[in-house]
Structure formats: C-alpha cells, structure tokens
GROMACS .gro file of C-alpha atoms in nm:
model
  224
    1MET     CA    1   9.932  11.834  13.934
    2VAL     CA    2   9.661  11.910  13.681
    3ASP     CA    3   9.463  11.639  13.506
    4VAL     CA    4   9.492  11.637  13.128
    5ARG     CA    5   9.160  11.746  12.980
    6ARG     CA    6   9.049  11.541  12.679
    7PHE     CA    7   8.756  11.605  12.451
    8ASP     CA    8   8.589  11.314  12.275
    9PHE     CA    9   8.389  11.365  11.958
   10ALA     CA   10   8.332  11.192  11.626
   11VAL     CA   11   8.597  11.327  11.390
   12ASP     CA   12   8.480  11.369  11.032
   13ARG     CA   13   8.798  11.244  10.866
   14ALA     CA   14   8.687  11.321  10.510
   15TYR     CA   15   8.603  11.677  10.610
   16ALA     CA   16   8.922  11.714  10.812
   17ARG     CA   17   9.136  11.617  10.514
   18THR     CA   18   8.998  11.919  10.326
   19VAL     CA   19   9.027  12.185  10.599
   20ASN     CA   20   9.271  12.065  10.864
   21GLU     CA   21   9.600  12.250  10.819
   22ILE     CA   22   9.793  11.985  11.012
   23VAL     CA   23   9.738  11.737  10.726
   24PRO     CA   24   9.965  11.914  10.472
   25THR     CA   25  10.234  11.942  10.741
   26VAL     CA   26  10.225  11.568  10.800
   27ARG     CA   27  10.236  11.508  10.425
   28ARG     CA   28  10.543  11.730  10.388
   29LEU     CA   29  10.715  11.552  10.676
   30ARG     CA   30  10.658  11.218  10.508
   31ILE     CA   31  10.795  11.342  10.174
   32VAL     CA   32  11.106  11.480  10.343
   33ALA     CA   33  11.159  11.152  10.529
   34PHE     CA   34  11.138  10.952  10.206
   35ALA     CA   35  11.382  11.192  10.036
   36VAL     CA   36  11.629  11.161  10.322
   37ALA     CA   37  11.598  10.782  10.315
   38ILE     CA   38  11.680  10.776   9.942
   39VAL     CA   39  11.986  11.002   9.983
   40LEU     CA   40  12.117  10.805  10.279
   41GLY     CA   41  12.049  10.474  10.104
   42LEU     CA   42  12.246  10.580   9.795
   43SER     CA   43  12.527  10.709  10.016
   44THR     CA   44  12.536  10.377  10.201
   45ALA     CA   45  12.571  10.186   9.874
   46GLY     CA   46  12.848  10.421   9.757
   47LEU     CA   47  13.044  10.381  10.079
   48ILE     CA   48  13.021  10.003  10.059
   49ARG     CA   49  13.164  10.012   9.705
   50VAL     CA   50  13.465  10.211   9.827
   51GLY     CA   51  13.569   9.910  10.032
   52HIS     CA   52  13.779  10.101  10.287
   53PRO     CA   53  13.746   9.997  10.654
   54TYR     CA   54  13.641  10.349  10.752
   55SER     CA   55  13.387  10.359  10.472
   56PHE     CA   56  13.223  10.046  10.614
   57LEU     CA   57  13.185  10.219  10.951
   58LEU     CA   58  13.028  10.520  10.783
   59ALA     CA   59  12.808  10.288  10.577
   60VAL     CA   60  12.670  10.136  10.898
   61ALA     CA   61  12.587  10.483  11.033
   62PHE     CA   62  12.423  10.585  10.705
   63ALA     CA   63  12.229  10.259  10.694
   64LEU     CA   64  12.091  10.324  11.042
   65GLY     CA   65  11.990  10.672  10.928
   66THR     CA   66  11.816  10.522  10.626
   67VAL     CA   67  11.617  10.283  10.844
   68THR     CA   68  11.520  10.567  11.080
   69ALA     CA   69  11.403  10.790  10.794
   70LEU     CA   70  11.200  10.507  10.642
   71PHE     CA   71  11.045  10.436  10.980
   72VAL     CA   72  10.939  10.801  11.014
   73ALA     CA   73  10.797  10.802  10.659
   74VAL     CA   74  10.594  10.485  10.717
   75TRP     CA   75  10.497  10.548  11.079
   76THR     CA   76  10.396  10.916  11.052
   77PRO     CA   77  10.066  10.867  10.863
   78HIS     CA   78   9.951  10.614  11.123
   79ARG     CA   79  10.067  10.810  11.428
   80ALA     CA   80   9.945  11.143  11.290
   81ARG     CA   81   9.597  11.042  11.177
   82VAL     CA   82   9.368  11.333  11.250
   83ASP     CA   83   9.133  11.136  11.474
   84LYS     CA   84   9.428  11.008  11.678
   85LEU     CA   85   9.567  11.358  11.717
   86TYR     CA   86   9.233  11.483  11.847
   87ALA     CA   87   9.205  11.190  12.088
   88ALA     CA   88   9.560  11.235  12.218
   89GLY     CA   89   9.557  11.615  12.247
   90GLU     CA   90   9.457  11.821  12.547
   91LEU     CA   91   9.156  12.052  12.512
   92VAL     CA   92   9.279  12.411  12.541
   93PRO     CA   93   9.135  12.760  12.486
   94ALA     CA   94   9.240  12.972  12.189
   95VAL     CA   95   9.116  13.306  12.063
   96VAL     CA   96   9.143  13.500  11.741
   97SER     CA   97   9.377  13.789  11.815
   98GLY     CA   98   9.339  13.956  11.479
   99PRO     CA   99   9.407  13.931  11.105
  100ASN     CA  100   9.741  13.826  10.961
  101SER     CA  101   9.882  13.861  10.610
  102LYS     CA  102   9.837  13.484  10.574
  103GLY     CA  103   9.501  13.457  10.748
  104LEU     CA  104   9.430  13.486  11.121
  105THR     CA  105   9.645  13.472  11.431
  106LEU     CA  106   9.534  13.233  11.705
  107LEU     CA  107   9.652  13.281  12.062
  108ALA     CA  108   9.619  12.978  12.289
  109LEU     CA  109   9.678  12.903  12.656
  110VAL     CA  110   9.870  12.576  12.691
  111ASN     CA  111  10.030  12.378  12.970
  112ILE     CA  112  10.368  12.288  12.816
  113ALA     CA  113  10.485  12.070  13.103
  114LYS     CA  114  10.523  11.697  13.055
  115PRO     CA  115  10.263  11.468  13.213
  116ASP     CA  116  10.298  11.439  13.593
  117ALA     CA  117  10.517  11.751  13.609
  118THR     CA  118  10.419  12.080  13.772
  119PRO     CA  119  10.210  12.279  13.522
  120VAL     CA  120  10.388  12.549  13.325
  121TYR     CA  121  10.152  12.770  13.128
  122ALA     CA  122  10.246  12.958  12.814
  123LEU     CA  123  10.081  13.160  12.544
  124ILE     CA  124  10.117  12.984  12.207
  125ALA     CA  125  10.058  13.161  11.877
  126ARG     CA  126  10.003  13.023  11.528
  127VAL     CA  127   9.871  13.156  11.200
  128VAL     CA  128   9.578  12.978  11.034
  129ARG     CA  129   9.430  13.033  10.690
  130ALA     CA  130   9.067  12.960  10.779
  131LEU     CA  131   8.838  12.878  11.072
  132PRO     CA  132   8.517  12.718  10.942
  133GLY     CA  133   8.239  12.734  11.199
  134HIS     CA  134   8.379  13.048  11.363
  135ARG     CA  135   8.358  13.421  11.321
  136THR     CA  136   8.689  13.586  11.242
  137GLY     CA  137   8.662  13.886  11.470
  138GLU     CA  138   8.909  13.957  11.749
  139GLY     CA  139   8.829  13.764  12.066
  140GLU     CA  140   8.640  13.480  11.895
  141GLN     CA  141   8.673  13.175  12.117
  142VAL     CA  142   8.821  12.877  11.932
  143PRO     CA  143   8.839  12.556  12.141
  144SER     CA  144   9.139  12.356  12.026
  145VAL     CA  145   9.358  12.060  12.116
  146THR     CA  146   9.733  12.048  12.157
  147VAL     CA  147   9.952  11.871  11.906
  148ARG     CA  148  10.286  11.784  12.055
  149THR     CA  149  10.570  11.672  11.831
  150ASP     CA  150  10.837  11.547  12.069
  151PHE     CA  151  10.966  11.285  11.824
  152ALA     CA  152  11.333  11.332  11.903
  153THR     CA  153  11.507  11.599  12.113
  154GLY     CA  154  11.185  11.794  12.145
  155SER     CA  155  11.198  11.852  12.517
  156ILE     CA  156  11.428  11.995  12.782
  157GLY     CA  157  11.373  11.885  13.141
  158ASP     CA  158  11.002  11.887  13.219
  159LEU     CA  159  10.903  12.119  12.932
  160ARG     CA  160  10.792  12.023  12.584
  161GLN     CA  161  10.963  12.233  12.320
  162THR     CA  162  10.733  12.183  12.022
  163VAL     CA  163  10.365  12.239  12.088
  164THR     CA  164  10.103  12.369  11.848
  165THR     CA  165   9.725  12.382  11.851
  166MET     CA  166   9.455  12.236  11.628
  167PRO     CA  167   9.101  12.384  11.636
  168ILE     CA  168   8.812  12.146  11.702
  169ALA     CA  169   8.646  12.314  11.401
  170TRP     CA  170   8.904  12.147  11.173
  171GLY     CA  171   8.762  11.808  11.268
  172THR     CA  172   8.384  11.856  11.252
  173ARG     CA  173   8.116  12.064  11.083
  174ASP     CA  174   7.888  12.029  11.388
  175VAL     CA  175   7.867  12.367  11.561
  176GLY     CA  176   7.708  12.190  11.857
  177VAL     CA  177   8.031  11.995  11.911
  178ILE     CA  178   8.234  12.316  11.893
  179GLU     CA  179   8.007  12.481  12.149
  180ARG     CA  180   8.030  12.177  12.379
  181ALA     CA  181   8.410  12.202  12.362
  182ARG     CA  182   8.395  12.574  12.435
  183THR     CA  183   8.185  12.528  12.748
  184ALA     CA  184   8.416  12.247  12.869
  185ILE     CA  185   8.687  12.511  12.914
  186SER     CA  186   8.662  12.724  13.228
  187ASP     CA  187   8.570  13.093  13.221
  188VAL     CA  188   8.895  13.158  13.411
  189GLU     CA  189   9.100  13.035  13.116
  190TRP     CA  190   8.900  13.229  12.860
  191LYS     CA  191   8.935  13.546  13.069
  192LEU     CA  192   9.311  13.497  13.106
  193LEU     CA  193   9.343  13.474  12.729
  194ALA     CA  194   9.124  13.778  12.673
  195ASP     CA  195   9.333  13.978  12.921
  196ASN     CA  196   9.653  13.888  12.732
  197ILE     CA  197   9.528  13.915  12.374
  198THR     CA  198   9.747  14.220  12.310
  199LEU     CA  199  10.056  13.998  12.356
  200ALA     CA  200   9.974  13.794  12.044
  201ALA     CA  201  10.210  13.989  11.817
  202LYS     CA  202  10.494  13.950  12.069
  203VAL     CA  203  10.432  13.576  12.096
  204LEU     CA  204  10.415  13.531  11.719
  205ALA     CA  205  10.741  13.722  11.677
  206ALA     CA  206  10.923  13.496  11.923
  207GLU     CA  207  11.132  13.220  11.765
  208SER     CA  208  10.951  12.953  11.967
  209LYS     CA  209  10.608  13.114  11.904
  210ARG     CA  210  10.540  13.100  12.277
  211LEU     CA  211  10.566  13.313  12.589
  212LEU     CA  212  10.592  13.165  12.937
  213LEU     CA  213  10.353  13.310  13.195
  214ASP     CA  214  10.465  13.401  13.545
  215PRO     CA  215  10.311  13.139  13.780
  216GLN     CA  216  10.257  13.409  14.043
  217GLN     CA  217  10.039  13.603  13.797
  218LEU     CA  218   9.813  13.306  13.720
  219PRO     CA  219   9.466  13.267  13.868
  220GLU     CA  220   9.459  13.040  14.173
  221GLU     CA  221   9.273  12.772  13.974
  222LEU     CA  222   9.569  12.725  13.736
  223ARG     CA  223   9.850  12.707  13.987
  224GLY     CA  224  10.007  12.366  14.042
   0.00000   0.00000   0.00000
C-alpha cells in the first residue's frame, strides 16, 4: 500500500475565491440542488392534493428526494470549502501539456484507488483557464491536490470514478509554497509525467478524462 501524501499550507481563502476554478463548480452544484429541491417539493405537494393511495406513496419518495437535495445544497458549501479540499486532497504532480481553446491542458498522475487498496495509477486531464504563479509553457510542473467527488455512486470496486485536480497555485500567491509542494513530489513521478505528456490529447478526449497506466510499465517506486 502507498501512504496518502498530504501537503499543509495556509490557504488564502479570499485569493482562492477569485482564482480557484473549483469554486464556481461548487456554486453551480448548490444552485442545481436548490432547484431540484423546489421542483420535488412542489411535486410532493401536488401528489398529496391528489389524495390517491398511490400518490401518497409517490409523495413520500418525492419528499425524501427533496430532503436529500436540500441536504446537498446546505452541506456542499461546508464540505467543499477550499481550505478543506486542500487539506483532504492528496498531493500529486501535474504538468502543462499545451494550450487549449479554453486555456491550458493539465495532465496529472493520480492514484485512483480507494484508501487501503492496491494503488492504481492513471493519467488525469483537465482544462484550466489560468495558472497564476506558473509559466504556461509545455512541461511546466504544477503541484496539485486531488479532489474526489464520490458523493453517491461515484466508485466501482476499489476505484474512484470521479477524480479531478486542483493546483496549489489556486490557493496561495506564495511562490515559495508552490516550490515546496513541487519538491515534495518525487523526481520519478515528474519524469513519468514528462515521458507521457504526448498522451494528454488522448486522455482529454476520453469520456472519463483519464487513462489507466499498466502497472508493469510503472517505475518500481510506484508499484503496490
């Protein structure tokens, strides 16, 4: 098994709110949850008015859905606070693979296995609009943390299905912190990413935005 690698630093929350691209995603999720809660709540009331035995059963199901949606809407801002995401995420290497029509493509090396399971490494790609504190040239090393959103059926067996990455640079202006995070990642991992940088387009084109790596092709240091 491989120990989860954390990286502690003082997150500048005010700064993160202006540059961190996870924040708008969380905001959209909350808006959608509130909208769903309203629709389900109105549907529940309508079914109760019908007064049919079957409508009462449906009303119970819709009411449970309403409560769940409200819980997500209220709970998400607390659970997804930027500083908590940084504290909970695993420090991983990512590199700029090149420009994209929407910004830059980041290619990251991530262990997508659940805790205590045998490591399963994959290349993860995402598009970002900006990377303050970094150059934008191909191969730029961008230390990041994982953000895993297994809120419901987000995993199959020992693998997490929804994993993205969040650059350290989205949480601090301090280039010294970014450099400290970079050096905390082994040269073996950075080299593996550099050797596979040409696969970024293939990874980004995949529906899951990830590509599993053959364990037999991994450096000895990364094998479980």
